[in-house]
XYZ file of C-alpha atoms in Angstrom:
540
model
C -19.025 31.329 0.132
C -22.221 30.355 1.889
C -22.257 29.289 5.552
C -23.258 25.755 4.511
C -20.227 25.528 2.257
C -17.971 26.780 5.019
C -19.330 24.114 7.381
C -18.721 21.487 4.697
C -15.072 22.624 4.378
C -14.692 22.568 8.140
C -16.137 19.091 8.599
C -14.274 17.759 5.561
C -11.011 19.048 7.083
C -11.784 17.498 10.395
C -12.768 14.148 8.883
C -9.624 13.977 6.732
C -7.396 14.973 9.622
C -9.050 12.476 11.982
C -8.545 9.610 9.483
C -4.859 10.333 9.069
C -4.389 10.826 12.819
C -6.067 7.491 13.662
C -4.035 5.818 10.947
C -0.775 7.125 12.369
C -1.700 6.284 15.965
C -2.608 2.747 15.007
C 0.547 2.343 12.939
C 2.659 3.375 15.930
C 0.608 1.689 18.644
C -0.873 -1.528 17.154
C 1.149 -4.702 16.780
C 2.344 -5.573 13.305
C 0.007 -8.520 12.994
C -2.973 -6.261 13.711
C -2.126 -3.264 11.554
C -0.528 -3.925 8.153
C 2.710 -2.439 6.903
C 0.818 -1.041 3.904
C -0.556 1.670 6.137
C 2.872 3.337 6.452
C 2.184 5.703 3.547
C 1.107 8.398 6.040
C 4.627 8.379 7.525
C 6.107 9.033 4.013
C 4.257 12.372 3.862
C 6.204 13.950 6.701
C 8.497 16.789 5.634
C 11.730 16.315 7.627
C 11.994 12.498 7.275
C 11.390 12.887 3.547
C 14.153 15.467 3.280
C 16.624 13.283 5.203
C 15.731 10.283 3.022
C 16.300 12.292 -0.139
C 12.680 11.918 -1.190
C 12.514 15.430 -2.606
C 9.225 14.855 -4.392
C 7.279 14.895 -1.120
C 8.404 18.327 0.111
C 8.028 19.678 -3.389
C 4.376 18.485 -3.589
C 3.629 19.802 -0.110
C 5.193 23.170 -1.026
C 3.072 23.276 -4.176
C -0.039 22.401 -2.192
C 0.786 25.202 0.254
C 1.185 27.694 -2.578
C -2.336 26.754 -3.771
C -4.355 26.048 -0.577
C -2.264 27.413 2.285
C -0.839 25.291 5.106
C -2.902 22.172 4.446
C -0.019 19.987 5.723
C -0.523 21.514 9.189
C -4.249 20.950 9.182
C -4.499 17.522 7.509
C -1.217 15.606 7.674
C 0.924 16.757 10.577
C 0.237 14.346 13.487
C 1.348 16.819 16.187
C -1.016 19.471 14.898
C -3.862 16.970 14.867
C -2.937 15.891 18.376
C -3.144 19.491 19.513
C -6.614 19.700 17.979
C -7.677 16.661 19.954
C -6.248 17.989 23.191
C -8.028 21.268 22.699
C -11.394 19.567 22.295
C -10.873 17.469 25.471
C -11.138 20.595 27.595
C -14.613 21.869 28.588
C -15.561 24.952 26.592
C -15.380 27.258 29.578
C -11.727 26.373 30.120
C -10.608 26.519 26.486
C -8.423 29.307 25.314
C -10.324 32.249 23.913
C -7.565 33.633 21.706
C -7.395 37.121 20.428
C -5.021 38.405 17.768
C -1.405 38.104 18.832
C 1.227 39.895 16.799
C 3.710 37.673 15.003
C 7.245 37.026 16.288
C 9.272 37.187 13.102
C 12.717 37.163 14.779
C 11.890 34.171 16.920
C 10.523 32.232 13.958
C 13.466 33.104 11.753
C 15.931 32.123 14.481
C 14.154 28.758 14.816
C 14.334 28.115 11.080
C 18.034 29.094 10.944
C 18.738 26.727 13.842
C 16.642 24.070 12.010
C 18.663 24.442 8.812
C 22.056 24.399 10.645
C 21.143 21.254 12.475
C 19.781 19.678 9.316
C 22.963 20.414 7.360
C 25.435 19.422 10.017
C 23.590 16.272 10.905
C 22.529 16.430 14.555
C 19.050 15.151 13.997
C 18.276 14.621 17.660
C 18.455 18.372 18.252
C 16.271 18.612 15.178
C 13.720 16.250 16.792
C 13.307 18.654 19.753
C 11.244 20.869 17.434
C 10.327 18.623 14.454
C 6.579 17.799 14.825
C 6.567 14.209 13.507
C 9.351 13.019 15.817
C 7.718 14.678 18.833
C 4.494 12.865 18.040
C 6.357 9.580 17.563
C 8.009 9.752 20.998
C 4.615 10.254 22.653
C 2.878 7.627 20.479
C 5.335 4.865 21.295
C 5.740 5.491 24.979
C 2.164 6.440 25.866
C -0.359 5.548 23.132
C 1.227 2.094 22.555
C 1.141 1.302 26.246
C -2.493 2.340 26.340
C -3.241 0.030 23.420
C -1.535 -2.879 25.180
C -3.547 -2.161 28.371
C -6.824 -2.099 26.444
C -5.923 -5.246 24.540
C -5.028 -7.183 27.734
C -8.179 -6.056 29.478
C -10.367 -7.226 26.606
C -8.381 -10.476 26.180
C -9.510 -11.550 29.681
C -13.031 -12.064 28.375
C -12.783 -15.331 26.536
C -15.792 -14.988 24.126
C -14.744 -11.460 23.131
C -11.083 -12.475 22.815
C -11.995 -15.398 20.582
C -14.268 -13.219 18.392
C -11.677 -10.454 18.002
C -8.657 -12.765 17.868
C -7.039 -11.043 20.875
C -4.196 -12.500 22.918
C -2.246 -10.959 25.841
C 0.597 -8.652 24.884
C 3.735 -7.792 26.775
C 4.390 -4.243 27.747
C 7.274 -2.508 26.042
C 10.022 -1.786 28.629
C 11.508 1.208 26.793
C 13.267 2.850 29.708
C 12.434 5.446 32.329
C 14.241 8.362 30.680
C 12.435 8.128 27.348
C 9.119 7.550 29.188
C 9.593 10.689 31.208
C 10.456 12.694 28.082
C 7.189 11.463 26.463
C 5.138 12.375 29.590
C 6.751 15.868 29.784
C 6.020 16.449 26.114
C 2.370 15.475 26.476
C 2.012 17.726 29.540
C 3.689 20.626 27.774
C 1.370 20.442 24.758
C -1.716 19.875 26.931
C -0.923 23.063 28.933
C 0.192 25.024 25.890
C -2.987 24.201 23.982
C -5.064 25.183 27.028
C -3.356 28.578 27.297
C -2.508 29.477 23.705
C -4.276 27.108 21.327
C -2.116 25.959 18.408
C 0.343 28.876 18.808
C 3.133 26.337 18.748
C 2.334 25.774 15.048
C 2.361 29.498 14.447
C 5.549 30.462 16.295
C 7.755 27.530 17.305
C 7.418 24.829 14.677
C 10.222 25.114 12.033
C 8.195 23.153 9.421
C 5.199 25.390 9.982
C 7.350 28.518 9.742
C 8.798 27.471 6.388
C 5.428 26.445 5.001
C 3.906 29.594 6.451
C 6.247 31.749 4.390
C 4.883 29.997 1.315
C 1.362 30.266 2.619
C 1.560 34.046 2.474
C 1.444 33.713 -1.280
C -1.219 30.985 -1.433
C -3.596 31.189 -4.341
C -6.590 30.491 -2.087
C -6.702 32.340 1.234
C -8.954 33.990 3.782
C -10.261 37.460 3.053
C -12.575 39.876 4.794
C -15.685 41.429 3.320
C -15.318 44.819 5.010
C -18.933 45.948 4.296
C -20.394 42.873 6.000
C -18.119 42.671 8.993
C -19.617 44.033 12.236
C -16.533 43.403 14.389
C -18.295 40.903 16.604
C -15.030 39.034 17.218
C -16.386 35.494 16.754
C -13.718 34.661 14.201
C -10.952 35.778 16.516
C -12.260 33.636 19.365
C -12.210 30.427 17.281
C -8.853 31.058 15.510
C -6.375 28.358 16.597
C -3.289 30.359 15.934
C -4.437 33.810 16.912
C -3.685 35.060 13.346
C -6.908 37.075 12.752
C -6.851 40.847 13.478
C -10.450 41.920 13.524
C -9.586 45.594 14.110
C -7.667 45.853 10.863
C -9.650 43.063 9.133
C -6.550 41.179 8.201
C -5.204 37.650 8.566
C -1.620 36.624 9.014
C -1.512 33.950 6.337
C 1.915 32.734 7.459
C 0.308 31.451 10.659
C -3.083 30.341 9.318
C -3.463 26.529 9.340
C -6.564 26.561 7.154
C -8.894 24.987 9.722
C -11.922 27.011 8.453
C -13.194 27.604 11.962
C -13.465 31.335 11.417
C -15.328 31.034 8.135
C -17.825 28.634 9.661
C -18.241 30.760 12.799
C -19.012 34.077 11.031
C -22.794 34.646 10.994
C -22.522 37.596 8.583
C -20.556 35.926 5.777
C -17.801 38.470 6.267
C -15.033 35.880 5.866
C -14.470 33.981 2.706
C -11.939 31.391 1.536
C -10.968 31.848 -2.043
C -9.027 34.035 -4.464
C -7.693 37.228 -2.812
C -9.047 40.628 -3.702
C -7.036 42.547 -6.330
C -7.108 45.830 -4.454
C -4.256 46.388 -2.059
C -5.200 46.626 1.549
C -3.436 49.123 3.724
C -2.334 49.143 7.259
C -2.470 52.440 9.066
C 0.084 53.291 11.651
C -1.371 55.830 14.010
C 0.823 58.095 15.971
C -0.836 60.071 18.742
C 0.754 63.323 19.794
C -0.487 65.821 22.321
C -0.129 69.083 20.420
C -2.357 71.658 22.056
C -5.795 70.091 21.633
C -4.344 66.513 21.311
C -4.967 66.059 17.593
C -4.422 62.608 16.130
C -2.013 62.479 13.166
C -2.065 59.623 10.673
C 1.135 58.479 9.035
C 1.486 57.324 5.463
C -0.191 54.089 4.608
C 1.857 51.070 3.511
C 0.620 48.076 1.587
C 0.348 45.011 3.784
C 1.898 42.775 1.198
C 5.071 44.955 1.160
C 5.827 44.411 4.824
C 8.260 41.603 5.537
C 9.296 41.152 1.905
C 12.956 41.509 2.671
C 12.581 39.029 5.562
C 10.837 36.668 3.222
C 13.521 36.855 0.550
C 16.317 36.470 3.100
C 14.737 33.554 4.802
C 14.077 31.692 1.578
C 17.539 32.298 0.331
C 18.817 30.726 3.508
C 16.394 27.841 3.090
C 17.334 27.260 -0.517
C 21.063 27.380 0.411
C 20.431 24.976 3.230
C 18.608 22.459 1.072
C 21.245 22.695 -1.615
C 23.964 22.070 0.945
C 22.072 19.161 2.323
C 21.779 17.561 -1.135
C 25.467 18.091 -1.845
C 26.579 16.611 1.481
C 24.594 13.380 1.074
C 27.373 11.728 -0.886
C 30.048 12.918 1.608
C 27.996 11.579 4.535
C 27.725 8.100 2.914
C 31.464 8.077 2.230
C 32.197 8.946 5.812
C 29.765 6.296 6.955
C 31.646 3.674 4.983
C 34.996 4.632 6.598
C 33.767 5.149 10.105
C 34.493 1.594 11.295
C 38.185 1.309 10.454
C 39.247 2.092 14.003
C 36.895 -0.293 15.763
C 38.395 -2.306 18.571
C 36.397 -4.804 20.640
C 36.735 -4.658 24.376
C 37.610 -7.639 26.537
C 34.774 -7.107 28.993
C 31.175 -6.049 28.758
C 32.132 -2.711 30.390
C 33.706 -1.527 27.109
C 30.579 -2.111 25.099
C 29.825 -0.315 21.850
C 26.098 -0.008 21.263
C 24.742 -1.682 18.136
C 22.818 0.299 15.541
C 20.008 -1.534 13.724
C 20.775 -3.628 10.649
C 20.540 -1.558 7.487
C 21.859 1.572 9.192
C 25.274 0.999 7.627
C 27.284 2.826 10.274
C 26.965 4.857 13.422
C 27.758 7.999 11.438
C 25.064 7.439 8.882
C 22.544 6.460 11.510
C 23.162 9.476 13.781
C 22.859 11.917 10.856
C 19.564 10.563 9.507
C 17.627 9.297 12.529
C 15.157 11.737 14.034
C 14.299 9.462 16.980
C 10.639 9.146 15.842
C 10.616 5.638 17.456
C 8.653 4.051 14.639
C 11.166 1.205 14.276
C 10.981 0.696 18.046
C 7.227 0.443 17.851
C 7.121 -1.970 14.906
C 10.014 -4.302 16.024
C 8.357 -7.673 16.627
C 11.158 -9.045 18.843
C 11.369 -5.887 21.006
C 15.146 -5.684 20.557
C 15.159 -2.003 19.647
C 15.019 0.512 22.486
C 15.648 4.293 22.752
C 19.198 5.081 23.740
C 19.871 7.041 26.929
C 23.529 7.916 26.389
C 24.975 4.795 24.734
C 25.593 6.852 21.543
C 26.327 10.049 23.486
C 24.050 12.741 24.802
C 23.688 14.375 21.365
C 22.165 11.168 20.044
C 19.814 10.513 22.965
C 16.617 8.554 22.149
C 17.995 7.195 18.883
C 17.185 3.462 18.795
C 19.824 0.881 19.783
C 19.790 -2.909 19.957
C 19.299 -4.222 23.509
C 19.473 -7.975 24.062
C 18.056 -8.070 27.527
C 14.444 -8.576 26.373
C 14.971 -10.160 23.000
C 17.200 -10.614 19.998
C 17.116 -9.595 16.361
C 15.206 -12.162 14.380
C 17.464 -13.598 11.660
C 14.844 -13.285 8.948
C 13.135 -10.030 10.022
C 13.502 -6.821 7.961
C 10.619 -4.803 9.466
C 12.697 -1.871 10.644
C 14.111 -1.290 7.168
C 10.590 -1.244 5.757
C 9.171 1.394 8.072
C 11.990 3.898 8.548
C 10.862 7.145 6.849
C 14.136 9.064 7.018
C 16.619 6.650 5.455
C 18.458 6.104 8.744
C 17.724 2.409 8.207
C 18.019 1.678 4.500
C 15.758 -0.983 2.849
C 17.267 -4.402 2.560
C 16.211 -7.977 1.785
C 16.435 -11.060 3.999
C 19.437 -12.436 2.077
C 21.166 -9.102 2.426
C 20.540 -9.096 6.100
C 22.075 -12.567 6.373
C 25.320 -11.025 5.130
C 25.265 -7.908 7.277
C 27.444 -7.862 10.352
C 26.329 -5.304 12.937
C 28.680 -6.619 15.693
C 31.085 -9.295 16.704
C 30.533 -12.010 19.266
C 32.850 -12.050 22.346
C 33.257 -14.887 24.880
C 34.477 -14.504 28.480
C 35.269 -18.069 29.417
C 35.691 -17.660 33.161
C 32.148 -16.318 33.409
C 30.610 -19.297 31.601
C 28.667 -21.705 33.778
C 30.548 -24.606 32.148
C 33.781 -23.385 33.731
C 32.557 -21.499 36.830
C 30.010 -24.150 38.008
C 30.992 -27.206 35.957
C 27.453 -27.314 34.551
C 26.414 -28.145 31.022
C 24.648 -25.346 29.095
C 24.946 -24.747 25.360
C 22.143 -22.111 25.254
C 24.235 -19.703 23.179
C 25.132 -22.271 20.536
C 21.557 -23.477 20.438
C 20.276 -20.013 19.548
C 23.008 -18.883 17.108
C 21.620 -18.926 13.553
C 24.964 -18.722 11.760
C 27.135 -21.229 13.710
C 29.316 -18.347 14.928
C 28.992 -20.073 18.332
C 29.406 -23.842 18.657
C 30.189 -26.278 21.376
C 33.500 -28.180 21.610
C 34.837 -30.614 24.248
C 35.954 -28.957 27.464
C 39.498 -29.945 28.346
C 39.051 -29.744 32.139
C 35.875 -31.895 32.163
C 35.693 -34.287 29.207
C 32.000 -34.981 29.845
C 31.127 -31.289 29.127
C 31.330 -29.060 26.099
C 32.109 -25.322 26.137
C 31.385 -22.615 23.523
C 33.914 -21.521 20.974
C 33.354 -18.550 18.726
C 34.023 -17.678 15.055
C 33.576 -13.851 14.933
C 33.594 -13.498 11.138
C 30.432 -15.682 10.973
C 28.591 -13.496 13.496
C 25.911 -11.113 12.257
C 25.353 -9.444 15.595
C 21.792 -10.667 16.150
C 22.355 -11.071 19.920
C 20.618 -14.428 20.201
C 23.586 -15.871 22.129
C 23.697 -12.959 24.533
C 19.967 -13.072 25.148
C 20.051 -16.848 25.835
C 23.025 -16.726 28.143
C 21.891 -17.408 31.714
C 24.812 -15.645 33.436
C 23.874 -12.415 35.248
C 24.601 -9.566 35.683
C 27.503 -9.725 33.229
C 26.928 -12.105 30.343
C 29.558 -14.699 29.539
C 28.950 -14.089 25.849
C 27.992 -10.776 24.318
C 27.989 -8.851 21.040
C 30.244 -5.892 20.560
C 28.910 -3.311 18.188
C 30.685 -2.087 15.036
C 30.916 1.583 14.208
C 30.608 0.561 10.561
C 28.775 -2.587 9.512
C 30.687 -5.222 7.632
C 29.952 -8.232 5.476
C 29.685 -11.478 7.460
C 31.070 -14.719 6.097
C 28.496 -17.339 5.251
C 29.304 -21.058 5.372
C 28.789 -22.723 2.004
C 26.068 -25.292 1.914
C 27.383 -28.689 3.039
C 30.024 -27.222 5.320
C 27.671 -26.575 8.263
C 28.854 -28.196 11.469
C 26.323 -30.160 13.399
C 25.622 -28.637 16.814
C 26.495 -30.717 19.804
C 24.488 -29.215 22.643
C 24.406 -30.701 26.132
C 21.350 -30.532 28.328
C 20.665 -27.067 29.654
C 22.173 -26.499 33.095
C 19.720 -23.866 34.296
């Protein structure tokens, strides 16, 4: 391969990766009316969400691509890997990591993969998201990049001619909570420091997806190879290797860690590195043992083929991986059955202190949602009414950061199905607007003594005005005939939270929605039976 061809490969890889990275950042950060839903195809190419959604074709195609080209997912598609590339280029050259070959850590990597498979099988996807690259990127994108987009938009919107030309309007900041924001900041700081000190060594040692794909990458049809006669051991390839997988002394590459960035091929001035079909002859690795016998002679042990080392580890790991994926496929039906039965023991509390958090419409049940959601925050980012927020313990500590419905800043639009369209893992299943109208995510509850009609003898009616299903309506108030007070019909409620959002009582709302552990089917009034709302003037 000529140097010009190597540069072409390198620039082509960078261009393709940059386009996918920009696409994902905009899809997470830009409002829905700016960036279309059709751009979500990049989220469907992520390995773990595809596995959880049962879209086995995506992992199969990525595995096939890895067996042909090497770890192209890590260099072209993985948003966290592309973010690390960007962070590395932001540092001045004199401060950037100058990596040398670092030996692999097989036990660490195998331990991470085993942990990954156990968590995947038993359904604690939040623990999975602590290592899964797409979810880590999503947390940072929603809490940091999206806020940066809003700041830039609002700054440009202040200039009237520019705002009119670009169609900009001021946007509200997303109040997603301090805990999740701090998690995002700590993640960004961690990767910024890690990249400065060790390059993309996270991809080579800690990432479970990269480890599994790396095992396949060892048998890639196209791979790096050294031309021993042309190599002068200058070390340029080692210094530009992102994952420290090149051993210039032995003229070998650890293909399980190579992310196919082509930096080494482009940097070599002697054409000693090539990307293509491997050589047929078996390379050897020499283990030298130095003994001090008399004159200190150096003895050389028997040579072992490189491709023989780690074969047992490879077989064992892939047997475990195959068993894990088979178990995951078998347990899908059981998980859905459990999700359907999970809500039989639901009891609504009498006060807001006994609240059960609401999972998004389309999630089916708390059980289904907690087993599938990787907390990537994409539904939070795309929700137009800002009703979805990361949880901070409402589901329990093991489900932290999984989205919940919060009616302090908005309510779930009656005709909106955006979250079901963007979820890549199947935690929120696709549904239509008519199906949503029949989905009950929670039940309305009314605490009469807190209502301003009773406590202050003021007319209100905000809850009934906002209810789209007539689950809340106004009736004459016995103690003050000139006023009306809310009455509720829980089986008509869909749990949208419009009544709770509109209620002016603080801090405890007089009307609120109690979540269901398993979603139910709401009753819909037949046409012609709707009751006309009788709403008094607002008393606030």
